[in-house]
Amino acid sequence: MTSGTEAAVARPQEIRRGREVSTTPRSPSEGDSRRGPAGLDIVEISAWFGETQVLDDVSLSVPSATVTALIGPSGCGKSTFLRILNRMHESVPGAKMAGEVYLNGEDIYAPGHRPTDVRRQIGMVFQKPNPFPAMSIADNVVAGLALTNTKVSRSDRTDLVETCLTRAGLWNEVKDRLSRPGSVLSGGQQQRLCIARALAVQPKVLLMDEPCSALDPTSTRRVEETIAELRYDVTIVIVTHNMQQASRVSQQAAFFLAEQDTPGGIVECGPTTDMFSNPSDQRTADYVNGRFG
Amino acid sequence: MTSTIGAPSPLVPFKRKEPRLLLPGLDPSDRIFHGTARIIGMFVLVMTGAIGIFLGYQSIPTLHHYGFHFFTQTAWQPELDKIGIASVLVGTFEVALVAMTVAFPLALMLALFITDYAPKRVKSWLISAVDLMAAVPSIIYGLWGFYLLQPQAINLARWLSQYFGWFPLFHVDTDANAAVWQQSRYTSSAFIAGLAVSMMAIPLACAVMRAVFDQAPIGEREAAMALGATRFGVARTVVFPFAKGGIIGGTMLALGRALGETAAVLIIVSPDFQIKARILEAGTQTTSALIAGYFGDATKSQLSALLTAGFVLFLITLVVNTGAAVVIGRSRSGASTEI
């Protein structure tokens, strides 16, 4: 299921245009430090599942240290777009893509960039909370370090667990039961544990795929608060079906739409306030006001 | 709990506090199917039970005659009234040990390759090939072991005894470094029989492991991948912990098979009734091979002794397989990952 296809992702545009572009940085570099947020420049992304094209020529610029919301009706390619940003897309059998994604001016799809290295820098939180049930809460937080063979001393590890859980807004609720399995937590707590786990590997960008759709309103509010606090440390791209959530948490938004029998694309993007109060496209206005989707 | 709004309707007679008896409203078709399935299920249980009772009943004269010595006596010499299964039990476990030592890592890696590494087309081919391995009659593995494997495997056996002969399991009572080495000291051993049996244990263990690996939740797999895990990292953090029950259970099922394997062992080993740890050395005997080998010209009392050996083997396999079933049944179904 997660097998065999990573190396086989076809890259039609790459073949057509050659790779000369990858050596010249296209975006102003945010400084090449190992930590801290970084911007993404997404250029002319197309995506296919088998023969079906789901995204066509999508470009978007995500500034560093901001929250960008991807909105749009179901099946318009938002999640696929998000999964292209950290090379999770290619783990699906039959998935193909074209285009470039620049992180700090470097194309993450360039030869020599391994998917595992890319995913360490661009973390992801999924729709359904997915802590490792066999691991304790503390082990869940530092699971990314074990998986990437990053050695940390015992005291650093304890500090890291506390820092990450605090940043994810979960520390006070779990500090007395760090050795209990992650599965004893409620859904909302599990989702914040997953955020803490993603933060522990110090990503430059954090992708969130409908992180609150499986949560109750209180948990949703806690996750939104967490997002608001995190955005100065890590660039966030969030897919959401909840218009209020998009307007609450994001500084910029992109409206995706796949019109009948055509691949998805961005209809409009810009500052979130403009998108909601004064959209330039009628379809955006209809969608954000709940007239379809 | 009383949370009705207003007074209850006069049509409601009274409120009972004890749990109510709910009658299952089965349709006639359901009832027929239910009954048939139950009869067939009971039939299997009765058959297994009847085999156990038959073997146990037939064992009474032997156990009465030899008592506990039946389990401590190494020789099988009915003419001297010396009959015991101490050496064959040791031989049985030695062959099973070799088989499982070889089969476990191979089955585990094969199952992981099929579920997590192999491209789709290779995957379906491999699954068919492993299923085919399970369908090959054991006598074929015996012939393969004797005519094809043994001439090669004795070189490995000699190498092991040359370099690891200080370890009791790998010691062989001959000069391993002799210029003209005694090949016949390395043939027909528990080691070679175990290698042949492992070929029969692999598909069984692999099938169970593969089924459980495939059920490892995709959400957890993706979580590990999104943290930058390699494929082996995903296997280590998600697949193996999830499949722990299946790995143990599949191994135990295969062990049950290895303990009872007859035809291949009968072809390969040369009977030897001493208790020895030297698995590379020629000669050993297993319980099932003993029964198969001596069954033909057994007298009435010898037959009873053979059936007693069979009863012991039956009990051992029953314990191993029940253990496997318990472990598999207890393993995580993935339910705890649901919200």
XYZ file of C-alpha atoms in Angstrom:
632
model
C 0.000 0.000 0.000
C 2.763 2.447 0.811
C 5.109 0.580 -1.366
C 7.087 0.580 -4.485
C 5.800 3.729 -6.059
C 7.930 6.464 -4.562
C 10.688 6.026 -7.071
C 8.271 5.560 -9.911
C 6.458 8.879 -9.694
C 6.299 10.147 -13.226
C 7.205 13.762 -13.697
C 6.002 14.759 -17.143
C 6.913 18.436 -16.859
C 10.340 17.679 -15.534
C 11.099 15.636 -18.596
C 9.713 18.285 -20.894
C 11.516 21.245 -19.443
C 14.704 19.890 -17.967
C 16.045 20.717 -14.544
C 17.955 23.953 -15.108
C 15.476 25.797 -12.941
C 16.318 23.924 -9.756
C 19.779 25.439 -9.341
C 18.553 29.011 -9.305
C 16.572 29.844 -6.187
C 13.269 31.387 -7.126
C 12.184 32.801 -3.849
C 14.085 35.035 -1.479
C 15.664 32.655 0.976
C 14.488 32.938 4.540
C 17.993 32.132 5.739
C 19.122 28.581 5.659
C 19.007 27.937 9.383
C 17.957 24.450 10.495
C 15.103 25.854 12.530
C 12.402 28.447 12.197
C 9.630 28.876 9.690
C 10.177 28.942 5.948
C 8.057 29.967 3.008
C 6.853 27.714 0.216
C 6.648 28.591 -3.462
C 4.460 26.177 -5.313
C 4.799 26.406 -9.072
C 2.486 24.923 -11.683
C 1.491 21.779 -9.832
C -0.535 19.155 -11.667
C -1.487 15.805 -10.183
C -2.901 12.533 -11.424
C -4.255 9.360 -9.885
C -3.752 6.813 -12.615
C -5.197 8.440 -15.737
C -7.435 10.862 -13.836
C -6.056 14.354 -13.503
C -7.086 15.943 -10.201
C -5.040 19.158 -10.214
C -4.079 21.333 -13.151
C -1.362 23.970 -13.128
C -1.800 25.214 -9.568
C 0.605 27.851 -8.270
C 0.601 29.404 -4.806
C 3.033 31.307 -2.670
C 2.968 30.669 1.061
C 4.818 33.354 3.038
C 6.922 32.345 5.998
C 5.334 32.443 9.479
C 1.752 32.691 8.278
C -1.297 30.469 8.301
C -2.674 29.713 4.853
C -6.102 28.116 4.604
C -7.062 25.963 1.641
C -10.831 25.995 1.238
C -13.211 24.544 -1.293
C -15.825 21.828 -1.741
C -15.020 18.145 -1.336
C -13.134 16.478 -4.162
C -11.509 19.613 -5.539
C -7.956 18.460 -4.834
C -7.124 20.391 -1.636
C -5.851 17.348 0.214
C -3.932 16.111 -2.814
C -2.357 19.549 -3.132
C -1.414 19.488 0.544
C 0.081 16.014 0.278
C 2.187 17.126 -2.686
C 3.807 19.743 -0.436
C 5.594 17.100 1.656
C 5.824 14.306 -0.901
C 3.158 12.158 0.745
C 1.257 12.143 -2.545
C 3.723 9.768 -4.197
C 3.190 7.101 -1.534
C -0.201 6.339 -3.087
C 0.059 3.696 -5.845
C -0.626 5.232 -9.237
C -0.135 8.807 -8.073
C 1.818 11.161 -10.354
C 2.628 14.846 -10.227
C 4.278 17.612 -12.204
C 5.554 21.039 -11.215
C 7.850 22.317 -8.498
C 7.630 23.024 -4.797
C 10.336 25.353 -3.466
C 11.185 25.365 0.209
C 13.576 28.222 0.915
C 14.342 28.334 -2.778
C 15.108 24.637 -3.156
C 12.880 22.333 -5.169
C 11.902 19.495 -2.838
C 11.325 17.267 -5.879
C 14.802 17.882 -7.280
C 16.987 14.794 -7.688
C 18.989 14.277 -4.550
C 16.167 15.308 -2.227
C 14.830 12.214 -0.537
C 11.151 12.134 0.469
C 12.204 11.246 4.027
C 14.369 14.405 4.281
C 11.575 16.548 2.855
C 9.037 15.178 5.338
C 11.339 15.961 8.250
C 11.238 19.622 7.265
C 7.582 19.737 6.271
C 5.483 18.009 8.911
C 1.890 16.904 8.642
C -1.147 16.528 10.898
C -3.927 14.347 9.580
C -7.699 14.463 9.610
C -7.986 11.547 11.998
C -5.765 11.685 15.089
C -3.187 8.941 14.666
C -0.932 8.611 17.712
C 1.073 5.382 17.911
C -1.121 3.359 20.300
C 1.646 1.079 21.525
C 3.767 4.048 22.660
C 3.442 6.208 25.751
C 2.470 9.864 25.429
C 6.098 10.944 25.903
C 7.377 8.378 23.405
C 4.785 9.537 20.908
C 6.123 13.089 21.129
C 9.704 12.045 20.398
C 8.771 9.261 17.939
C 9.994 11.403 15.041
C 13.478 11.593 16.570
C 13.667 7.821 16.933
C 12.409 7.366 13.382
C 15.019 9.709 11.947
C 17.814 8.314 14.135
C 18.320 11.643 15.883
C 20.097 11.028 19.155
C 19.150 13.178 22.137
C 20.270 12.939 25.734
C 17.780 11.908 28.368
C 17.446 15.393 29.858
C 17.115 17.014 26.427
C 14.448 14.483 25.659
C 12.482 15.356 28.802
C 12.779 19.058 27.944
C 11.704 18.442 24.375
C 8.632 16.482 25.495
C 7.598 19.338 27.778
C 8.310 22.059 25.201
C 6.418 20.358 22.412
C 3.439 19.421 24.566
C 3.314 23.000 25.887
C 3.439 24.442 22.380
C 0.651 22.081 21.331
C -1.390 23.231 24.357
C -1.524 19.767 25.921
C 1.125 19.845 28.665
C -1.166 20.723 31.577
C -3.587 17.950 30.709
C -1.024 15.152 30.402
C 1.975 16.141 32.530
C 1.034 13.625 35.226
C 0.535 10.686 32.887
C 3.311 10.900 30.327
C 3.953 7.172 30.552
C 0.369 6.196 29.739
C -0.343 5.058 26.178
C -1.363 7.763 23.715
C -4.623 5.969 23.021
C -6.077 6.795 26.479
C -6.490 10.452 25.474
C -9.666 11.936 24.040
C -9.852 12.660 20.307
C -9.008 16.333 20.742
C -6.104 15.546 23.041
C -4.852 12.907 20.614
C -4.892 15.472 17.823
C -2.860 17.925 19.916
C -0.488 15.041 20.746
C -0.062 14.543 17.012
C 0.709 18.263 16.657
C 3.299 17.976 19.453
C 4.799 14.948 17.723
C 5.044 16.841 14.449
C 6.680 19.818 16.216
C 9.321 17.682 17.923
C 11.287 17.219 14.701
C 11.323 21.039 14.320
C 9.721 21.335 10.912
C 9.857 24.561 8.932
C 6.337 24.066 7.645
C 3.384 22.237 9.181
C 0.617 20.905 6.931
C -2.774 20.243 8.495
C -5.401 18.233 6.650
C -8.779 19.071 8.214
C -7.294 18.672 11.700
C -10.565 19.488 13.469
C -13.125 17.662 11.357
C -13.232 14.710 13.766
C -13.283 16.854 16.907
C -15.969 18.393 19.097
C -16.306 22.212 19.308
C -14.281 22.569 22.515
C -11.381 20.536 21.162
C -11.620 22.447 17.900
C -11.245 25.714 19.790
C -8.163 24.387 21.626
C -6.544 23.296 18.354
C -7.299 26.667 16.793
C -5.670 28.427 19.744
C -2.661 26.168 19.268
C -2.474 27.103 15.585
C -2.602 30.791 16.449
C 0.277 30.413 18.915
C 2.389 28.282 16.595
C 2.355 30.379 13.513
C 5.347 32.538 14.484
C 7.488 29.397 14.818
C 6.295 27.391 11.873
C 4.545 28.166 8.616
C 1.146 26.500 8.577
C -0.950 25.354 5.639
C -4.377 24.089 6.695
C -7.138 22.430 4.707
C -10.543 23.101 6.220
C -14.190 22.754 5.341
C -15.165 25.153 8.058
C -15.414 28.719 6.762
C -15.460 30.217 10.244
C -12.329 28.306 11.095
C -10.593 29.543 7.953
C -11.472 33.128 8.791
C -10.430 32.715 12.439
C -7.039 31.093 11.992
C -5.622 32.117 8.630
C -3.984 35.231 7.245
C -4.316 34.156 3.654
C -6.649 31.774 1.915
C -6.868 29.927 -1.388
C -10.190 28.812 -2.826
C -10.008 25.531 -4.742
C -12.671 24.399 -7.142
C -13.024 21.493 -9.534
C -15.773 22.219 -11.992
C -17.583 19.287 -13.494
C -15.219 16.785 -15.171
C -12.248 19.120 -14.946
C -9.244 18.892 -12.633
C -9.154 21.133 -9.593
C -7.422 24.475 -9.430
C -7.246 27.710 -7.443
C -10.036 30.139 -8.330
C -8.840 32.903 -6.084
C -6.280 33.477 -3.381
C -5.328 36.392 -1.201
C -5.594 37.813 2.312
C -8.307 35.953 4.237
C -10.196 39.137 5.142
C -10.472 40.135 1.481
C -11.502 36.639 0.450
C -14.374 36.624 2.902
C -15.532 40.238 2.787
C -14.788 41.212 -0.766
C -14.050 38.279 -3.032
C -13.231 39.152 -6.613
C -14.734 35.995 -8.126
C -18.460 35.278 -7.975
C -17.814 31.559 -7.300
C -15.732 32.432 -4.254
C -18.485 34.723 -2.995
C -21.051 31.948 -3.456
C -18.899 29.409 -1.653
C -17.829 31.485 1.350
C -21.425 32.528 1.846
C -22.594 28.935 1.854
C -24.507 28.997 -1.405
C -22.858 25.767 -2.604
C -20.291 23.175 -1.590
C -33.533 7.205 35.629
C -36.778 9.152 35.471
C -36.698 11.833 32.879
C -40.196 11.722 31.433
C -41.909 15.003 30.881
C -45.354 14.993 32.377
C -47.290 11.971 33.655
C -46.898 8.583 31.873
C -49.657 7.473 29.596
C -52.197 5.168 31.319
C -51.415 2.589 28.603
C -47.950 2.018 30.128
C -48.570 -0.705 32.722
C -45.583 -0.497 35.066
C -41.873 -0.039 35.050
C -39.580 -2.979 35.673
C -36.182 -2.404 37.197
C -34.538 -5.702 36.220
C -33.051 -6.357 32.749
C -35.670 -7.656 30.355
C -35.463 -10.961 28.570
C -35.118 -10.285 24.849
C -36.113 -13.160 22.556
C -34.122 -13.388 19.344
C -36.586 -13.078 16.501
C -34.840 -15.351 14.012
C -36.355 -15.911 10.583
C -36.900 -19.607 9.592
C -34.103 -19.346 6.980
C -31.775 -17.908 9.589
C -32.804 -20.654 11.986
C -31.975 -23.391 9.449
C -28.618 -21.873 8.661
C -27.883 -21.319 12.331
C -28.724 -24.942 13.109
C -26.672 -26.354 10.210
C -23.660 -24.234 11.060
C -23.885 -25.261 14.666
C -24.065 -28.976 13.796
C -21.019 -28.724 11.528
C -19.116 -26.764 14.154
C -19.978 -29.290 16.830
C -18.978 -32.137 14.474
C -15.443 -30.711 14.177
C -15.161 -30.403 17.943
C -16.510 -33.919 18.471
C -14.077 -35.375 15.904
C -11.083 -33.707 17.527
C -12.279 -34.775 20.937
C -12.888 -38.329 19.726
C -9.351 -38.582 18.322
C -7.978 -37.432 21.665
C -10.156 -39.856 23.610
C -9.285 -42.758 21.280
C -5.555 -42.072 21.609
C -5.857 -41.628 25.358
C -7.808 -44.884 25.704
C -5.286 -46.804 23.589
C -2.456 -45.414 25.719
C -3.765 -46.906 28.946
C -2.104 -50.376 28.587
C 1.280 -48.864 27.688
C 1.250 -46.288 30.454
C 0.052 -48.977 32.865
C 2.905 -51.288 31.856
C 5.817 -48.825 31.621
C 4.555 -46.071 33.902
C 6.640 -42.917 34.009
C 9.604 -44.760 32.464
C 7.844 -44.360 29.143
C 8.891 -40.715 29.253
C 12.445 -41.282 30.501
C 13.493 -44.347 28.549
C 15.479 -43.432 25.438
C 15.536 -46.813 23.687
C 12.778 -48.285 21.511
C 13.531 -52.000 21.766
C 10.301 -53.939 22.192
C 12.238 -57.224 22.116
C 14.032 -56.161 25.329
C 10.820 -54.655 26.708
C 12.506 -51.245 26.616
C 10.174 -48.659 25.156
C 10.257 -44.915 25.778
C 9.989 -41.614 23.996
C 12.640 -39.519 25.761
C 14.967 -39.454 22.754
C 12.249 -39.035 20.128
C 10.771 -36.080 22.009
C 14.195 -34.428 22.067
C 14.610 -35.191 18.365
C 11.145 -33.801 17.619
C 11.985 -30.516 19.310
C 15.422 -30.330 17.683
C 13.987 -30.686 14.197
C 11.274 -28.144 15.061
C 13.884 -25.779 16.514
C 15.996 -25.872 13.349
C 12.878 -25.472 11.208
C 11.610 -22.465 13.167
C 15.035 -20.805 13.402
C 15.183 -20.850 9.619
C 11.484 -20.272 8.946
C 10.800 -17.401 11.370
C 13.121 -14.732 9.923
C 12.411 -15.803 6.359
C 8.621 -15.764 6.851
C 8.786 -12.398 8.637
C 10.906 -10.743 5.961
C 8.912 -12.348 3.167
C 5.625 -11.140 4.656
C 7.020 -7.625 5.135
C 8.385 -7.573 1.602
C 5.002 -8.622 0.231
C 3.005 -6.029 2.184
C 5.397 -3.067 2.291
C 8.075 -3.277 -0.361
C 6.995 -5.323 -3.369
C 5.512 -3.540 -6.398
C 1.893 -4.469 -7.005
C 2.520 -7.024 -9.739
C 5.353 -8.766 -7.894
C 3.135 -8.809 -4.812
C 0.386 -10.909 -6.378
C 2.959 -13.262 -7.917
C 4.670 -13.715 -4.593
C 1.414 -14.397 -2.782
C 0.568 -17.135 -5.302
C 4.059 -18.581 -5.025
C 3.889 -18.748 -1.235
C 0.429 -20.306 -1.403
C 1.831 -22.841 -3.852
C 4.616 -23.631 -1.387
C 1.938 -24.558 1.117
C 0.206 -26.807 -1.412
C 3.274 -28.901 -2.270
C 2.934 -32.356 -0.628
C 5.382 -32.900 2.196
C 6.794 -36.020 0.549
C 8.076 -33.767 -2.257
C 9.923 -31.636 0.288
C 11.341 -34.854 1.686
C 12.669 -35.923 -1.703
C 13.954 -32.416 -2.366
C 15.665 -32.402 1.015
C 17.265 -35.784 0.481
C 18.399 -35.564 -3.122
C 18.961 -31.859 -3.718
C 19.403 -30.095 -0.404
C 21.411 -32.632 1.564
C 24.497 -32.821 -0.716
C 24.798 -29.021 -0.434
C 23.760 -28.614 3.176
C 26.411 -30.983 4.516
C 29.033 -28.422 3.473
C 27.291 -25.807 5.614
C 26.985 -28.332 8.429
C 30.716 -29.075 8.237
C 31.556 -25.366 8.172
C 29.365 -24.776 11.232
C 30.999 -27.621 13.127
C 34.479 -26.450 12.086
C 34.035 -22.943 13.438
C 31.299 -23.292 16.043
C 31.908 -26.881 17.102
C 32.749 -25.698 20.635
C 29.029 -24.973 20.980
C 27.271 -28.263 21.921
C 24.534 -27.884 19.277
C 27.081 -27.644 16.456
C 29.479 -30.308 17.630
C 29.946 -33.404 15.462
C 31.791 -36.507 16.637
C 34.315 -36.594 13.794
C 37.316 -34.609 12.650
C 35.825 -31.686 10.787
C 39.227 -30.504 9.602
C 40.291 -33.832 8.108
C 41.505 -33.569 4.540
C 39.076 -36.267 3.498
C 36.117 -35.516 5.696
C 33.500 -38.073 6.577
C 30.506 -36.787 4.693
C 28.229 -39.497 6.039
C 28.637 -38.114 9.578
C 26.776 -34.965 8.446
C 23.925 -36.502 6.462
C 20.475 -37.553 7.688
C 20.689 -35.174 10.622
C 18.128 -33.135 12.544
C 19.654 -30.086 10.851
C 18.859 -31.260 7.323
C 15.418 -32.560 8.289
C 14.756 -29.198 9.962
C 15.751 -27.335 6.803
C 13.258 -29.372 4.777
C 10.530 -28.895 7.383
C 11.178 -25.137 7.442
C 10.067 -25.004 3.798
C 6.675 -26.238 4.973
C 6.562 -23.920 7.968
C 7.381 -20.750 5.989
C 4.147 -20.469 3.965
C 1.991 -21.054 7.039
C 3.767 -18.450 9.178
C 4.039 -16.052 6.238
C 0.329 -16.238 5.410
C -0.698 -15.306 8.957
C 1.905 -12.518 9.232
C 1.017 -11.093 5.834
C -2.668 -10.946 6.725
C -1.908 -9.060 9.944
C 0.680 -6.719 8.380
C -1.880 -5.729 5.775
C -4.253 -4.659 8.539
C -1.794 -2.216 10.121
C -3.756 1.064 10.112
C -2.965 3.299 7.163
C -3.329 6.345 9.453
C -0.472 5.223 11.660
C 1.639 4.272 8.656
C 1.170 7.744 7.194
C 1.904 9.317 10.582
C 5.284 7.608 10.640
C 5.996 8.481 7.018
C 5.098 12.130 7.603
C 7.688 12.251 10.395
C 10.362 11.278 7.886
C 10.442 7.557 8.559
C 11.988 5.163 6.091
C 9.918 2.148 5.076
C 11.725 0.035 7.613
C 11.031 2.763 10.188
C 7.328 2.430 9.397
C 7.600 -1.346 9.843
C 9.422 -0.942 13.152
C 7.114 1.649 14.725
C 3.755 0.750 13.241
C 3.588 -2.628 11.514
C 5.511 -4.838 13.963
C 3.914 -3.482 17.181
C 0.490 -3.766 15.579
C 1.163 -7.286 14.312
C 2.867 -8.662 17.407
C 0.037 -11.104 18.096
C -0.028 -12.261 14.493
C 3.736 -12.742 14.405
C 3.704 -14.886 17.554
C 0.521 -16.714 16.547
C 1.705 -17.444 13.013
C 5.022 -18.710 14.336
C 3.293 -21.000 16.792
C 0.963 -22.375 14.122
C 4.021 -23.119 12.000
C 5.685 -24.701 15.017
C 2.660 -26.972 15.405
C 3.161 -28.006 11.806
C 6.890 -28.525 12.267
C 6.367 -30.711 15.360
C 4.029 -33.046 13.542
C 5.758 -33.222 10.153
C 6.261 -36.844 9.147
C 6.983 -37.749 5.531
C 9.894 -35.384 4.913
C 11.561 -36.310 8.194
C 11.061 -40.033 7.570
C 12.863 -39.779 4.228
C 15.773 -37.714 5.501
C 16.746 -38.892 8.985
C 18.387 -42.150 9.916
C 16.816 -43.489 13.127
C 18.933 -42.968 16.223
C 17.592 -43.337 19.734
C 20.152 -41.498 21.824
C 19.508 -38.171 23.450
C 22.000 -35.755 21.950
C 22.231 -32.051 21.307
C 24.408 -32.515 18.218
C 21.911 -31.451 15.572
C 24.457 -31.505 12.729
C 25.374 -35.120 13.311
C 23.819 -38.019 11.424
C 20.878 -39.747 13.044
C 17.912 -38.578 15.062
C 14.293 -39.563 15.429
C 11.041 -37.639 15.752
C 7.761 -38.802 17.224
C 5.801 -38.785 13.992
C 8.603 -40.420 12.002
C 8.833 -43.090 14.695
C 5.141 -43.876 14.386
C 5.261 -43.930 10.588
C 8.403 -46.052 10.535
C 7.387 -48.673 13.091
C 3.651 -48.804 12.481
C 3.815 -51.418 9.682
C 5.184 -54.417 11.549
C 4.090 -53.593 15.088
C 2.555 -56.158 17.413
C -0.499 -55.287 19.481
C 1.472 -54.011 22.453
C 3.931 -52.132 20.211
C 0.983 -50.533 18.454
C -0.324 -49.338 21.798
C 3.090 -47.833 22.564
C 3.146 -46.060 19.194
C -0.361 -44.719 19.823
C 0.813 -43.448 23.213
C 3.638 -41.582 21.475
C 0.996 -40.217 19.115
C -1.113 -39.157 22.088
C 1.810 -37.211 23.548
C 2.418 -35.503 20.191
C -1.308 -34.757 19.949
C -1.265 -33.075 23.347
C 1.851 -31.039 22.542
C 0.437 -29.764 19.237
C -2.890 -29.068 20.929
C -1.166 -26.896 23.538
C 0.926 -25.078 20.919
C -2.029 -24.424 18.610
C -4.341 -23.368 21.432
C -1.619 -21.010 22.615
C -1.376 -19.605 19.098
C -5.137 -19.119 18.915
C -5.188 -17.322 22.262
C -2.333 -15.005 21.244
C -3.906 -14.199 17.869
C -7.305 -13.656 19.489
C -5.867 -11.282 22.058
C -3.946 -9.143 19.594
C -5.122 -5.669 18.786
C -7.757 -5.520 16.104
C -7.136 -1.865 15.469
C -10.242 -0.904 17.429
C -8.254 1.171 19.896
C -7.172 3.500 17.132
C -10.761 4.569 16.501
C -11.897 7.770 18.104
